[in-house]
XYZ file of C-alpha atoms in Angstrom:
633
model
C -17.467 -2.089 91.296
C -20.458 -1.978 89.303
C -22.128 1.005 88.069
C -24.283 2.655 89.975
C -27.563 1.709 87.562
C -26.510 -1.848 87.546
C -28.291 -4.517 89.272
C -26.159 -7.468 90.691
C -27.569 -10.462 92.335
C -25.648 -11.108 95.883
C -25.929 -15.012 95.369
C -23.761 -14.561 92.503
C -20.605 -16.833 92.816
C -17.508 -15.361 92.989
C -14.977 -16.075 89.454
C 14.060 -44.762 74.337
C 15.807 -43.039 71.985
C 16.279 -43.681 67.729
C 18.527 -42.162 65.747
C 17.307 -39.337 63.388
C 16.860 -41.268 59.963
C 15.357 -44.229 61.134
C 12.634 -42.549 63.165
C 11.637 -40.571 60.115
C 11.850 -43.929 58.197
C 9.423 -45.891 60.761
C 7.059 -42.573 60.571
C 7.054 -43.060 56.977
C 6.795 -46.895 57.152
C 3.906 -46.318 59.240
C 1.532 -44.662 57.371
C 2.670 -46.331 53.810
C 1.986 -49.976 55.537
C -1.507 -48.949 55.867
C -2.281 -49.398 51.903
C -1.280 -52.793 52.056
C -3.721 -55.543 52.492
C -3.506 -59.452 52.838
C -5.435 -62.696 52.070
C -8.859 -62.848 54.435
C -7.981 -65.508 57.569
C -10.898 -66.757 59.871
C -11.613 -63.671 62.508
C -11.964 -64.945 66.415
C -13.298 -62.613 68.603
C -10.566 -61.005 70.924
C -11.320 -61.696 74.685
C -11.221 -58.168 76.438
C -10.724 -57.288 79.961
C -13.552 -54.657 80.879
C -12.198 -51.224 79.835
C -11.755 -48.133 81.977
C -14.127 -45.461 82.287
C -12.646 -42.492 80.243
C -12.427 -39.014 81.847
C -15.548 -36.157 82.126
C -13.505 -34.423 79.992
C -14.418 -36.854 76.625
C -18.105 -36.350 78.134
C -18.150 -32.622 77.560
C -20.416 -30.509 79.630
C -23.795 -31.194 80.720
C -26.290 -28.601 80.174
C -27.567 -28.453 83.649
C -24.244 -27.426 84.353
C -23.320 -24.873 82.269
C -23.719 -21.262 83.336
C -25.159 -19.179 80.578
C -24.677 -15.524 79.757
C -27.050 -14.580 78.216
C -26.572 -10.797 76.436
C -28.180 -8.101 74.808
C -27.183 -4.999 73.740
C -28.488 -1.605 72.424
C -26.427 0.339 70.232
C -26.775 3.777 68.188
C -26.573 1.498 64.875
C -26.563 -1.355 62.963
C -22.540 -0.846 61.517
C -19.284 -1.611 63.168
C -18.774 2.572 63.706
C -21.545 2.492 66.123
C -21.365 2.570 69.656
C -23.045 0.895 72.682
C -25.863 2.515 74.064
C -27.091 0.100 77.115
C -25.912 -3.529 77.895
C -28.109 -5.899 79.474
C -27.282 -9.701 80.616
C -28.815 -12.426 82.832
C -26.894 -15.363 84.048
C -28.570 -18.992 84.394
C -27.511 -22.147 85.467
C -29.643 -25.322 85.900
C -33.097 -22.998 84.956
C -32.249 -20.562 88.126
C -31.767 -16.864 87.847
C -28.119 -16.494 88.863
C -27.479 -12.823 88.616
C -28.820 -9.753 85.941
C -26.628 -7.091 84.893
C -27.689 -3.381 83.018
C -26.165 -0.442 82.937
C -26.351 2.551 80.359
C -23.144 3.437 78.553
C -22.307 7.232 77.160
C -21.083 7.057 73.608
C -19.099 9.781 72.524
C -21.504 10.846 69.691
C -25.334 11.547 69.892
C -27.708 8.894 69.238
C -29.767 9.073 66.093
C -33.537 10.052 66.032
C -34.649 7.072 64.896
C -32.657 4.877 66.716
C -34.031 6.863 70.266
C -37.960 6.281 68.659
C -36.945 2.795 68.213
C -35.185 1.884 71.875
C -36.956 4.410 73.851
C -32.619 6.119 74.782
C -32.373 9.465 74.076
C -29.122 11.962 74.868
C -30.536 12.982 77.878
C -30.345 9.973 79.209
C -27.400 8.463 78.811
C -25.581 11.867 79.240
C -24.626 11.196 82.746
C -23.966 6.961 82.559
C -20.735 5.756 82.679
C -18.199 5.313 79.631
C -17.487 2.050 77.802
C -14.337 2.032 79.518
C -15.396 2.440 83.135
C -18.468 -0.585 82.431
C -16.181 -3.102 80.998
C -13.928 -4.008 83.746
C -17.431 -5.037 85.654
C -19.267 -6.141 83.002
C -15.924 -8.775 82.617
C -16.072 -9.805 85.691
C -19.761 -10.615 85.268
C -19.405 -12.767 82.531
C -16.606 -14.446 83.483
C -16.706 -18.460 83.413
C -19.715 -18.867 81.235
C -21.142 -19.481 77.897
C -22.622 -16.453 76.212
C -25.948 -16.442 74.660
C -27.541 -13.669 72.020
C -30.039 -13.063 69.553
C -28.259 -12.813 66.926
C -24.950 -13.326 68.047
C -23.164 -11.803 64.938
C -24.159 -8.553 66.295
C -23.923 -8.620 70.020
C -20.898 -10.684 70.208
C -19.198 -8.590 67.407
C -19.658 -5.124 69.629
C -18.196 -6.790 72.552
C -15.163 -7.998 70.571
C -14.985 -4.221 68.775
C -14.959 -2.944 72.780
C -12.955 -5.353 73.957
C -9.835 -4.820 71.446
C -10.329 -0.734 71.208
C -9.780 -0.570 75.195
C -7.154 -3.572 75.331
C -9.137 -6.106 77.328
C -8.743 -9.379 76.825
C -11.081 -11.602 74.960
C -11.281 -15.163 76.247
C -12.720 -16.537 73.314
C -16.000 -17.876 74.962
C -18.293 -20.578 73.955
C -21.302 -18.654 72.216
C -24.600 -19.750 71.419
C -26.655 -17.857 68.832
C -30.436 -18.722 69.776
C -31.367 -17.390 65.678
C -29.513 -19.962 64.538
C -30.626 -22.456 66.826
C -34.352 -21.751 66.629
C -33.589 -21.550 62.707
C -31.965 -25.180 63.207
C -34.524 -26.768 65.227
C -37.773 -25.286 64.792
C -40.120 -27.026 61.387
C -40.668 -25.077 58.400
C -43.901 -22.905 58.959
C -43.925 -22.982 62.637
C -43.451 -19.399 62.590
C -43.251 -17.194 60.285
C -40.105 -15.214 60.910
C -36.824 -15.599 63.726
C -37.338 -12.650 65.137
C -36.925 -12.425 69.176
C -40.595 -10.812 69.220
C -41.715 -13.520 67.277
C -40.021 -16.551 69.355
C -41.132 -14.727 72.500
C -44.711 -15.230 71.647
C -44.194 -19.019 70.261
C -42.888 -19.853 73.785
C -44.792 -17.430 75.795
C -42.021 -15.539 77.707
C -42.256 -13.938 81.368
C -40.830 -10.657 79.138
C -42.089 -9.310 76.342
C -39.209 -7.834 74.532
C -38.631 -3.888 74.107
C -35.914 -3.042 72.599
C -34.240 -2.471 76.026
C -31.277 -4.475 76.749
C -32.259 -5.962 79.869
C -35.834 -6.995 79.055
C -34.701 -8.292 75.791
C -31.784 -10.267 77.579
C -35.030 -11.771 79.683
C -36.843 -12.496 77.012
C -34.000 -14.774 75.412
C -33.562 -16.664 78.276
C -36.953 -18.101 78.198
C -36.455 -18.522 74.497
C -33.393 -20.522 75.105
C -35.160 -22.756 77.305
C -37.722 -23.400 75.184
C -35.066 -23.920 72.685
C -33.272 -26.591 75.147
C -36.516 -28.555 75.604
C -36.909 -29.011 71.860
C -33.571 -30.395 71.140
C -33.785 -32.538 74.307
C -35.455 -35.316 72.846
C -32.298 -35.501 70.283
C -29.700 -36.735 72.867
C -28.637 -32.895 72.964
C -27.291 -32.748 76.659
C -23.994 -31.464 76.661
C -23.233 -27.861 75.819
C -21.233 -29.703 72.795
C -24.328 -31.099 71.207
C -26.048 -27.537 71.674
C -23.483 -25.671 70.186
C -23.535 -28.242 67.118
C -27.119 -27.453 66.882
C -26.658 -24.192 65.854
C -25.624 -25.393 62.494
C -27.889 -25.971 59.195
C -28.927 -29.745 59.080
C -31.286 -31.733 57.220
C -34.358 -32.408 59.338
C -33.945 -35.976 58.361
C -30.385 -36.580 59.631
C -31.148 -34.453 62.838
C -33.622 -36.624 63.917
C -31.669 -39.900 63.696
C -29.009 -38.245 66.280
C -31.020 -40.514 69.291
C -29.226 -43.345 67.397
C -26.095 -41.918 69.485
C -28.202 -41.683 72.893
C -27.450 -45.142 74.096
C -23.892 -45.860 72.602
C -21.164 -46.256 75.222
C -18.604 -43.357 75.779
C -15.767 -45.638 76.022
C -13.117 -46.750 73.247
C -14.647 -48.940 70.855
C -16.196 -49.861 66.729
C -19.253 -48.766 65.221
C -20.876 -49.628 62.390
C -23.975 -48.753 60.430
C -26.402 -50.668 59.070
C -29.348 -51.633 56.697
C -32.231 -53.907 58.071
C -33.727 -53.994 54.426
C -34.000 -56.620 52.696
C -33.384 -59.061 55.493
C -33.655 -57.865 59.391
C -31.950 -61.011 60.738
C -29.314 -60.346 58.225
C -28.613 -56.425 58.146
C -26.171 -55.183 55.573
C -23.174 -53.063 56.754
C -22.629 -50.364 55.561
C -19.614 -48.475 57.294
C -17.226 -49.595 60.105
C -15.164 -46.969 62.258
C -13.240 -47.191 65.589
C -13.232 -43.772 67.814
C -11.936 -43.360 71.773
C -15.371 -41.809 72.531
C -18.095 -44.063 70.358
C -21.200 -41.815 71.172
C -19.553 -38.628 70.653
C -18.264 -39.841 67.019
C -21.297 -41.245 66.444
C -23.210 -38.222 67.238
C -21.256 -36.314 64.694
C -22.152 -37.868 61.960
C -25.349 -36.264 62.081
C -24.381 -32.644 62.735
C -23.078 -30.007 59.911
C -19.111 -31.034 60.902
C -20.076 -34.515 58.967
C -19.574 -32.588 54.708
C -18.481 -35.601 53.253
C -21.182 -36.507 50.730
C -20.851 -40.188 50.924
C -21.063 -40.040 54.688
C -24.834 -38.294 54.311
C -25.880 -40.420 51.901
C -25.254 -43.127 53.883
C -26.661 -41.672 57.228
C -29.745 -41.429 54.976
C -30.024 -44.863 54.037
C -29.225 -46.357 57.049
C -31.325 -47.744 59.474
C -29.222 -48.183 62.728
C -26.097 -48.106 64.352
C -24.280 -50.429 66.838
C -21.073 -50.534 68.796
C -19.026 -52.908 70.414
C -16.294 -51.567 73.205
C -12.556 -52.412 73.103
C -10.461 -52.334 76.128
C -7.318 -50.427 73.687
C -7.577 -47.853 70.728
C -5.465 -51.274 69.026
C -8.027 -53.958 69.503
C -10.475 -51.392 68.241
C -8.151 -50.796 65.183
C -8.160 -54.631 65.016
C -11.891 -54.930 65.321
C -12.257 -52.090 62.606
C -10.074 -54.118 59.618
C -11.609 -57.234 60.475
C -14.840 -56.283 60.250
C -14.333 -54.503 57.116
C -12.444 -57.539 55.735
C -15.692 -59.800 57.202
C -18.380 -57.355 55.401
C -17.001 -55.537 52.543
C -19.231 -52.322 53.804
C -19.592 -50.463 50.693
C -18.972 -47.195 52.246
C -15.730 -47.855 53.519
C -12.651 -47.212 50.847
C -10.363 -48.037 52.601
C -8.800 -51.290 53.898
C -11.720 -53.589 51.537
C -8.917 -55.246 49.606
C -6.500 -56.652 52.156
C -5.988 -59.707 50.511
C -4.719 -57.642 47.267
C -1.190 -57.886 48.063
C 2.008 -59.603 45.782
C 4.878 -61.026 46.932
C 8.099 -62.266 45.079
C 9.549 -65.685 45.579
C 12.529 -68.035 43.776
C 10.902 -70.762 41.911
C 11.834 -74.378 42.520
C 14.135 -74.669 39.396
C 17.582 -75.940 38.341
C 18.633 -72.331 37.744
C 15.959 -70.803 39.964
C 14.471 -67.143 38.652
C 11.995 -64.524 40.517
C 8.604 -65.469 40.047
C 5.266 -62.670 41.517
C 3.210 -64.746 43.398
C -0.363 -63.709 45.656
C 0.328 -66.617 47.746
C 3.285 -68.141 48.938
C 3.657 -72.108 48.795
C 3.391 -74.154 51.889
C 6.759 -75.311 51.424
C 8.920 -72.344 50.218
C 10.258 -69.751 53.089
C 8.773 -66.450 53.561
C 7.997 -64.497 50.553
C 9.894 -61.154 49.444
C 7.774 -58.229 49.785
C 4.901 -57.540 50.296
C 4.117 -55.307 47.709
C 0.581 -53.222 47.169
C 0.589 -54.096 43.515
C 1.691 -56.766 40.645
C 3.567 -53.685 38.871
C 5.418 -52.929 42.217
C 6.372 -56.256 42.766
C 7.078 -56.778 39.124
C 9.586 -54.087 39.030
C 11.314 -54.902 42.450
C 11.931 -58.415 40.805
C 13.322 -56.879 37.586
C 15.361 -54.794 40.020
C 16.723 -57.428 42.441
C 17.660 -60.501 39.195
C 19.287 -57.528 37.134
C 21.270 -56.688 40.464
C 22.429 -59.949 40.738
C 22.790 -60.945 37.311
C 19.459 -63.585 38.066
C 17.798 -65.480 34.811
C 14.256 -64.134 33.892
C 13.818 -65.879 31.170
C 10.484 -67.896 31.610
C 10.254 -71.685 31.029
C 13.380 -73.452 29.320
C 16.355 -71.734 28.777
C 17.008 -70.780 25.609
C 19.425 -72.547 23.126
C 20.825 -69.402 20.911
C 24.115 -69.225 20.670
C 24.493 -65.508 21.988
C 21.950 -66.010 24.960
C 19.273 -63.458 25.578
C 19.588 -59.830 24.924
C 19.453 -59.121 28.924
C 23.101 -61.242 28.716
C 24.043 -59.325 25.883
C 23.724 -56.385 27.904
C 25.045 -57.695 31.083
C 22.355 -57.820 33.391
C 22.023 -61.458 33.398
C 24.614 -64.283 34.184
C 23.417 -66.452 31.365
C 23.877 -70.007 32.793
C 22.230 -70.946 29.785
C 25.529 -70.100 28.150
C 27.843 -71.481 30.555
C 26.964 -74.422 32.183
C 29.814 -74.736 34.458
C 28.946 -70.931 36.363
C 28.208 -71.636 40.194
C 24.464 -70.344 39.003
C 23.696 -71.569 43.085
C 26.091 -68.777 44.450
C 24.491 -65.837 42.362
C 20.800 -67.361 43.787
C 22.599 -67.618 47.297
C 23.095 -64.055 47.572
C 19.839 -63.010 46.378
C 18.349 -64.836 48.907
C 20.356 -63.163 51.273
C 19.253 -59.631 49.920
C 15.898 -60.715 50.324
C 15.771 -62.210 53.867
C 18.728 -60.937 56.368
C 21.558 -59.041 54.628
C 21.040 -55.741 52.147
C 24.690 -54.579 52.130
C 25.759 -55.716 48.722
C 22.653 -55.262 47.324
C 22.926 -51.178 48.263
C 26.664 -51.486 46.686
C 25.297 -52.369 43.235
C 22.151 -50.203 43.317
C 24.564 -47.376 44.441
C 26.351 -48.089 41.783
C 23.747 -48.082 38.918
C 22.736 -44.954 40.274
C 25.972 -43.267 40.082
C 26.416 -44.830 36.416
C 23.316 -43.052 35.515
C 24.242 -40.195 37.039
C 27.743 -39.973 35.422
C 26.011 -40.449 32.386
C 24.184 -36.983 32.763
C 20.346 -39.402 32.678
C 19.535 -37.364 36.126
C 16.150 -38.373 35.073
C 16.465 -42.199 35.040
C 18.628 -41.769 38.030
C 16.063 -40.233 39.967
C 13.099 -42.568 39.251
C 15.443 -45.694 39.919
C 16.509 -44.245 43.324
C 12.500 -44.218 44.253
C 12.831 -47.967 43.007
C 15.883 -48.679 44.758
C 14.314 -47.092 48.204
C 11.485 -49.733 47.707
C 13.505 -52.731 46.976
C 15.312 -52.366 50.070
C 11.685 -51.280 51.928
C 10.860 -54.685 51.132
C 13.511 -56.728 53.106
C 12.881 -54.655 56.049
C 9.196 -55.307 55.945
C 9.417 -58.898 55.372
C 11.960 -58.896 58.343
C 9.349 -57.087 60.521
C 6.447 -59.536 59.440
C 7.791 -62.728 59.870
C 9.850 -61.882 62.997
C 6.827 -61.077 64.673
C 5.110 -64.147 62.860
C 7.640 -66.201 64.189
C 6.698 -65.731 67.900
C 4.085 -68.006 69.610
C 3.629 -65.538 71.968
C 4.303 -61.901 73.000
C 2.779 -60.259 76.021
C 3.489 -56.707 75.975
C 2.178 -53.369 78.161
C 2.015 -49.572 77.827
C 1.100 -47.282 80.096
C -1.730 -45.394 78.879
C -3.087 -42.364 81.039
C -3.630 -44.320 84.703
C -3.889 -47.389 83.472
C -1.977 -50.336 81.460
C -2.517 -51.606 78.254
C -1.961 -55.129 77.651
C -1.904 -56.907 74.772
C -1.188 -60.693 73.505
C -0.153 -61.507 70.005
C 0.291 -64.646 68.792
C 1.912 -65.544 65.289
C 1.369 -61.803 64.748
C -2.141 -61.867 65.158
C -3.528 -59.634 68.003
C -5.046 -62.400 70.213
C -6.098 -60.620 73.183
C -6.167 -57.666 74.916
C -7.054 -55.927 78.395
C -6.493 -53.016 81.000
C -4.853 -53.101 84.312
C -5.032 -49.580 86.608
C -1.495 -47.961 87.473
C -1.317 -49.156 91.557
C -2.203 -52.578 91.228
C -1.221 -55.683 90.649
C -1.134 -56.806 86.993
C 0.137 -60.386 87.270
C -3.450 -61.357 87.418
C -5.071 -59.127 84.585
C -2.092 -60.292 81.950
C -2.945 -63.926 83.207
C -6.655 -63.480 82.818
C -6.009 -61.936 79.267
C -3.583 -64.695 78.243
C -5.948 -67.374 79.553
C -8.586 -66.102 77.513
C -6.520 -65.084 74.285
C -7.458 -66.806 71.414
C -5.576 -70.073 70.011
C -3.472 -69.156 67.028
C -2.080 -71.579 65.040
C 1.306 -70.798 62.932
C 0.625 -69.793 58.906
C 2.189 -72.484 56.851
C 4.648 -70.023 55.149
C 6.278 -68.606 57.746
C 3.570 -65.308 57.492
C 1.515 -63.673 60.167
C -1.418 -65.584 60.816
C -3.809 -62.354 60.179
C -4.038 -60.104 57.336
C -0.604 -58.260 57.148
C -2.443 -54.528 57.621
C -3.604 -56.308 60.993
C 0.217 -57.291 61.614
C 1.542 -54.037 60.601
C -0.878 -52.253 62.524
C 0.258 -54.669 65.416
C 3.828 -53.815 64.630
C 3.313 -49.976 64.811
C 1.959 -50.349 68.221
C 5.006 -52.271 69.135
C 7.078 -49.599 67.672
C 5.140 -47.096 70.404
C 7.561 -45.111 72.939
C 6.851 -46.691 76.123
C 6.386 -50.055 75.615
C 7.102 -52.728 77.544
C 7.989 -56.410 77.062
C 6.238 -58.913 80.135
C 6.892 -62.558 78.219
C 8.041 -63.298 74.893
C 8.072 -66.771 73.913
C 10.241 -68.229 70.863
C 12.710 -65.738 69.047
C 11.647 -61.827 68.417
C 14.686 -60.294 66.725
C 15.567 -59.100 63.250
C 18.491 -59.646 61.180
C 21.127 -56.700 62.096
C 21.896 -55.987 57.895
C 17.974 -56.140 56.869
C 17.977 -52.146 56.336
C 19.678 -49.314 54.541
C 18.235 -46.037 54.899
C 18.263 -43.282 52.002
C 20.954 -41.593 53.476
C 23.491 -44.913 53.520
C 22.118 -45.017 49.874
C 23.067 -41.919 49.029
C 26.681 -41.796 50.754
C 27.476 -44.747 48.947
C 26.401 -43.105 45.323
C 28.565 -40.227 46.710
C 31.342 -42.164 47.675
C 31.419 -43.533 43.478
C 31.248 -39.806 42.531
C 34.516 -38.669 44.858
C 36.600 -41.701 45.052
C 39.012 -40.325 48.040
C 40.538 -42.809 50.765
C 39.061 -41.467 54.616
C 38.381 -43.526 57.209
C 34.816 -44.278 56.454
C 35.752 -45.808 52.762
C 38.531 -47.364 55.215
C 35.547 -48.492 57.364
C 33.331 -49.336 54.360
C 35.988 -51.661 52.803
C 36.537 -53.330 56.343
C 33.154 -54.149 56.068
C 32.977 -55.297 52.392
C 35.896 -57.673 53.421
C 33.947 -59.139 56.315
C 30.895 -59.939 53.977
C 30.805 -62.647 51.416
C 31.412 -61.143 48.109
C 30.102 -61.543 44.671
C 31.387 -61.062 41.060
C 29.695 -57.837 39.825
C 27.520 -59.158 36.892
């Protein structure tokens, strides 16, 4: 029940499963795929199906529906010791008066002189009002459901909270909006000359002049908010969302561009900003991002969440924005790198180099060595790699011809007597010394490490590992294992690319919310893409989509015919629980022996450093037998 001095409005509504290691290993693929780039390939738009509406939820909630609490309370001073004298609250929704709530509160102490000069409450009469403990169980169900509103919210809100905790009532954690802070955020320097609620009350001419009584004050506010409301509606601020943003310190400048967001769809999409100057019919662009809600990201950007100072600066030198929707957060991925490949935007840092990638091939050569290549020749096979710098890939190649005992000699081979120093210390075979070695073998099984099988490659980095190791140079040992780990990275990778390269076709489908996303990928390259609801049919949407996919033609080396972050991006998705092969035409597999994780690495090192016979060396020398076998160099 309320109290008996409160006043209650009667129209007030009532209240498939991986195994442990390689998961972690695809996680970590993942995210270290995305710093590699590839060569720039012609960009064809992606034919979409018309995406789905997304849910009121992403919309947040409109203003007109929001049911506001707005509060005011009188205390007997300004610190957190102090106790509440009188609260005083109206609730509005839509502009209508839903309810009012006052009610004086006895606080245990007296109030101070000047605080009962100042509010007009004196002992007397609060002596017989009801305690703080016997208001807040009505005063919670008052409030309950809505969005409070103060004057200074700090305050208000902070005795509330105080009250809340000392009598063990639970505090929901409402949304709050502090109309100081909002008039301080949306009102132009020298309007007025203070923020005080007397002072906003006369700019917008409140019903109530304030009092310092709760309930008058509480009036007063309301109006103010209002007033508040209008000013910010012009902004695209129509969601309690964008209000609450408000509230924070923002350049005038970038505040006002926020109606750049007012007409941007709320659906999945890309955005990008850009510059009309020098050239309108040829504006620069300036930044490219991909969100599932494009206005609400948008809209950001011009709020106090947006600190990054590159992002401001570019907000400020902007002079538009634009959007394009995507039926599937991966065509908008797609869209995103291709349009940053396309433009270069100079406020993007990431993904502006995708051609900046090095691969490692075997020359054409009597005695063939490991040559670090950008591109790979139209008539070589896939490439080794690829790797996100020349170092990198140097280093794997040093890596891979040591393991195997390859030349790296450049040019001719060289005449002296005693071969090269790498011969003298075993890590090459040194045809040049012995003509008759079967220099072919040693080059067949590095081919093999580098396209299908990794086994014996993992024996002898194992066991350069555990030599180091024995050899007490933990140091070496360590910083070869990291180099080890990416040597065999690289097989698997090129095993993902050019399996999925290899494909003329793959139609695949995940269920996504109610609906279905489809994709088609040709050659690797996403190629189109669409949306089918959960209920129907979706014989004809995949057709439609594949109809109107784009034409992809193979890539002469045996590569994805798209930049390989657009393939490994493509890859990931494929890699998603839940999804679902429709049609897959040519071959998609990968070569059973293309990947050892760290922990095979590692048992193997441990297996050098205990030498025992159990039944996995048992099982690990079946398996030696059952492989071809080289001399260890």
């Amino acid at each position: 029940m309320l109290p008996k001095t409160a006043h209650h409005d009667a129209r007030s509504p009532p209240p498939s499963t991986w195994n442990t290691a390689l998961t972690r290993l695809f996680s970590l693929l993942c995210l270290y795929s995305r710093c590699f780039l590839s060569p720039r390939l012609p960009t064809v738009p992606i034919m979409s199906a018309a995406p789905l509406q997304p849910s009121f939820d992403d919309l947040g909630t409109s203003l007109s529906e929001v049911t506001f609490c707005v509060v005011d309370l009188e205390t007997t001073g300004t610190s957190e010791g102090s106790q509440i004298t009188e609260i005083g609250a109206v609730k509005v929704c839509g502009g209508r008066v839903e309810g009012e709530f006052q009610t004086l509160v006895c606080p245990t102490g007296s109030i101070p002189a000047s605080v009962q000069v100042l509010t007009g409450i004196t002992d007397v009469m609060v002596r017989s009002a009801p305690s703080l403990n016997a208001v807040l169980p009505s005063w919670s169900e008052f409030s309950r459901s809505t969005a409070l509103v103060a004057h200074n919210a700090r305050f208000d809100i902070g005795f509330l909270q105080r009250a809340y905790a000392q009598h063990d009532y639970p505090w929901d954690d409402p949304a709050v909006v502090d109309t100081l802070a909002l008039a301080r955020s949306v009102l132009a320097r020298g309007e007025v000359r203070n923020y005080k609620l007397s002072t906003l009350s006369r700019l917008f001419h409140t019903t109530t002049t304030p009092s310092h009584r709760a309930l008058a004050d509480a009036r007063a506010t309301v109006d103010v908010l209002h007033g508040l409301i209008d000013r910010v509606g012009n902004l695209g601020v129509t969601t309690l969302e964008d209000l609450l943003e408000m509230t924070h310190r923002v350049p005038q400048a970038r505040r006002r561009r926020r109606v750049w967001a007012k007409d941007l769809p709320e659906r999945s999409g890309v955005y990008w900003f850009c510059l009309d100057k020098p050239a309108p019919a040829h504006p620069e662009v300036l930044y490219v991002g991909k969100s599932v809600n494009i206005r609400r990201r948008v809209s950001q950007y011009f709020t106090a969440s947006e600190t990054r100072r590159r992002m401001d600066e570019m907000v400020r030198i902007a002079t538009g924005v634009k959007a394009r929707e995507c039926s599937t957060q991966l065509e908008a991925g797609v869209r995103e790198l291709r349009l940053i490949d396309a433009h270069q935007p100079r406020y993007n840092r990431r993904s502006r180099r995708q051609g900046s990638v090095w691969w490692v091939t075997l020359t054409h050569e009597a005695h063939p060595r490991l040559a670090v290549v950008q591109r790979a020749h139209r008539d070589s096979q896939p490439p080794w790699g690829p790797f996100t710098s020349r170092q990198a890939a140097t280093r794997a190649a040093i890596i891979l011809a040591e393991a195997f005992g390859l030349r790296q000699c450049s040019g001719a081979m060289s005449r002296h007597p005693d071969g090269c120093p790498l011969a003298e210390m075993g890590r090459c075979s040194a045809p040049c010394l012995d003509p008759h070695i079967d220099y072919s073998t040693i080059v067949g099984f590095a081919r093999l490490a580098m396209t299908d099988d990794v086994r014996d490659l993992t024996d002898r980095l194992a066991q350069r590992i555990a030599r180091l190791s024995a050899a007490e140079r933990f140091e070496e040992a360590a910083e070869f294992t990291e180099d080890a780990q990416e040597v065999l990275r690289a097989t698997r990778r090129r095993s993902r690319l050019v399996s999925l390269a290899s494909c003329p076709e793959i139609v695949a489908a995940r269920r996504d919310g109610a609906s279905w996303e489809i994709h088609v990928i040709r050659h690797g390259r996403l190629a189109g893409a669409g949306r089918c609801r959960l209920g129907t049919d979706p014989m004809p949407v995949i057709d439609a989509v594949c109809a109107t996919a784009e034409t992809v033609s193979a890539s002469p080396a045996g590569l994805p015919a798209c930049t390989i972050e657009e393939a490994e991006l493509v890859a990931s998705w494929f890699e998603e629980p839940g999804v679902r092969l429709v049609d897959v035409i040519g071959e998609w597999s990968w070569p059973a022996h293309c990947w050892m994780d760290t922990n095979d690495l590692a048992a193997r090192v441990a297996a050098l450093h205990h030498p025992g016979h159990n039944e996995s060396d048992e099982a690990d020398s079946q398996d030696r037998q059952a492989r071809p076998q080289l001399a260890q160099v």
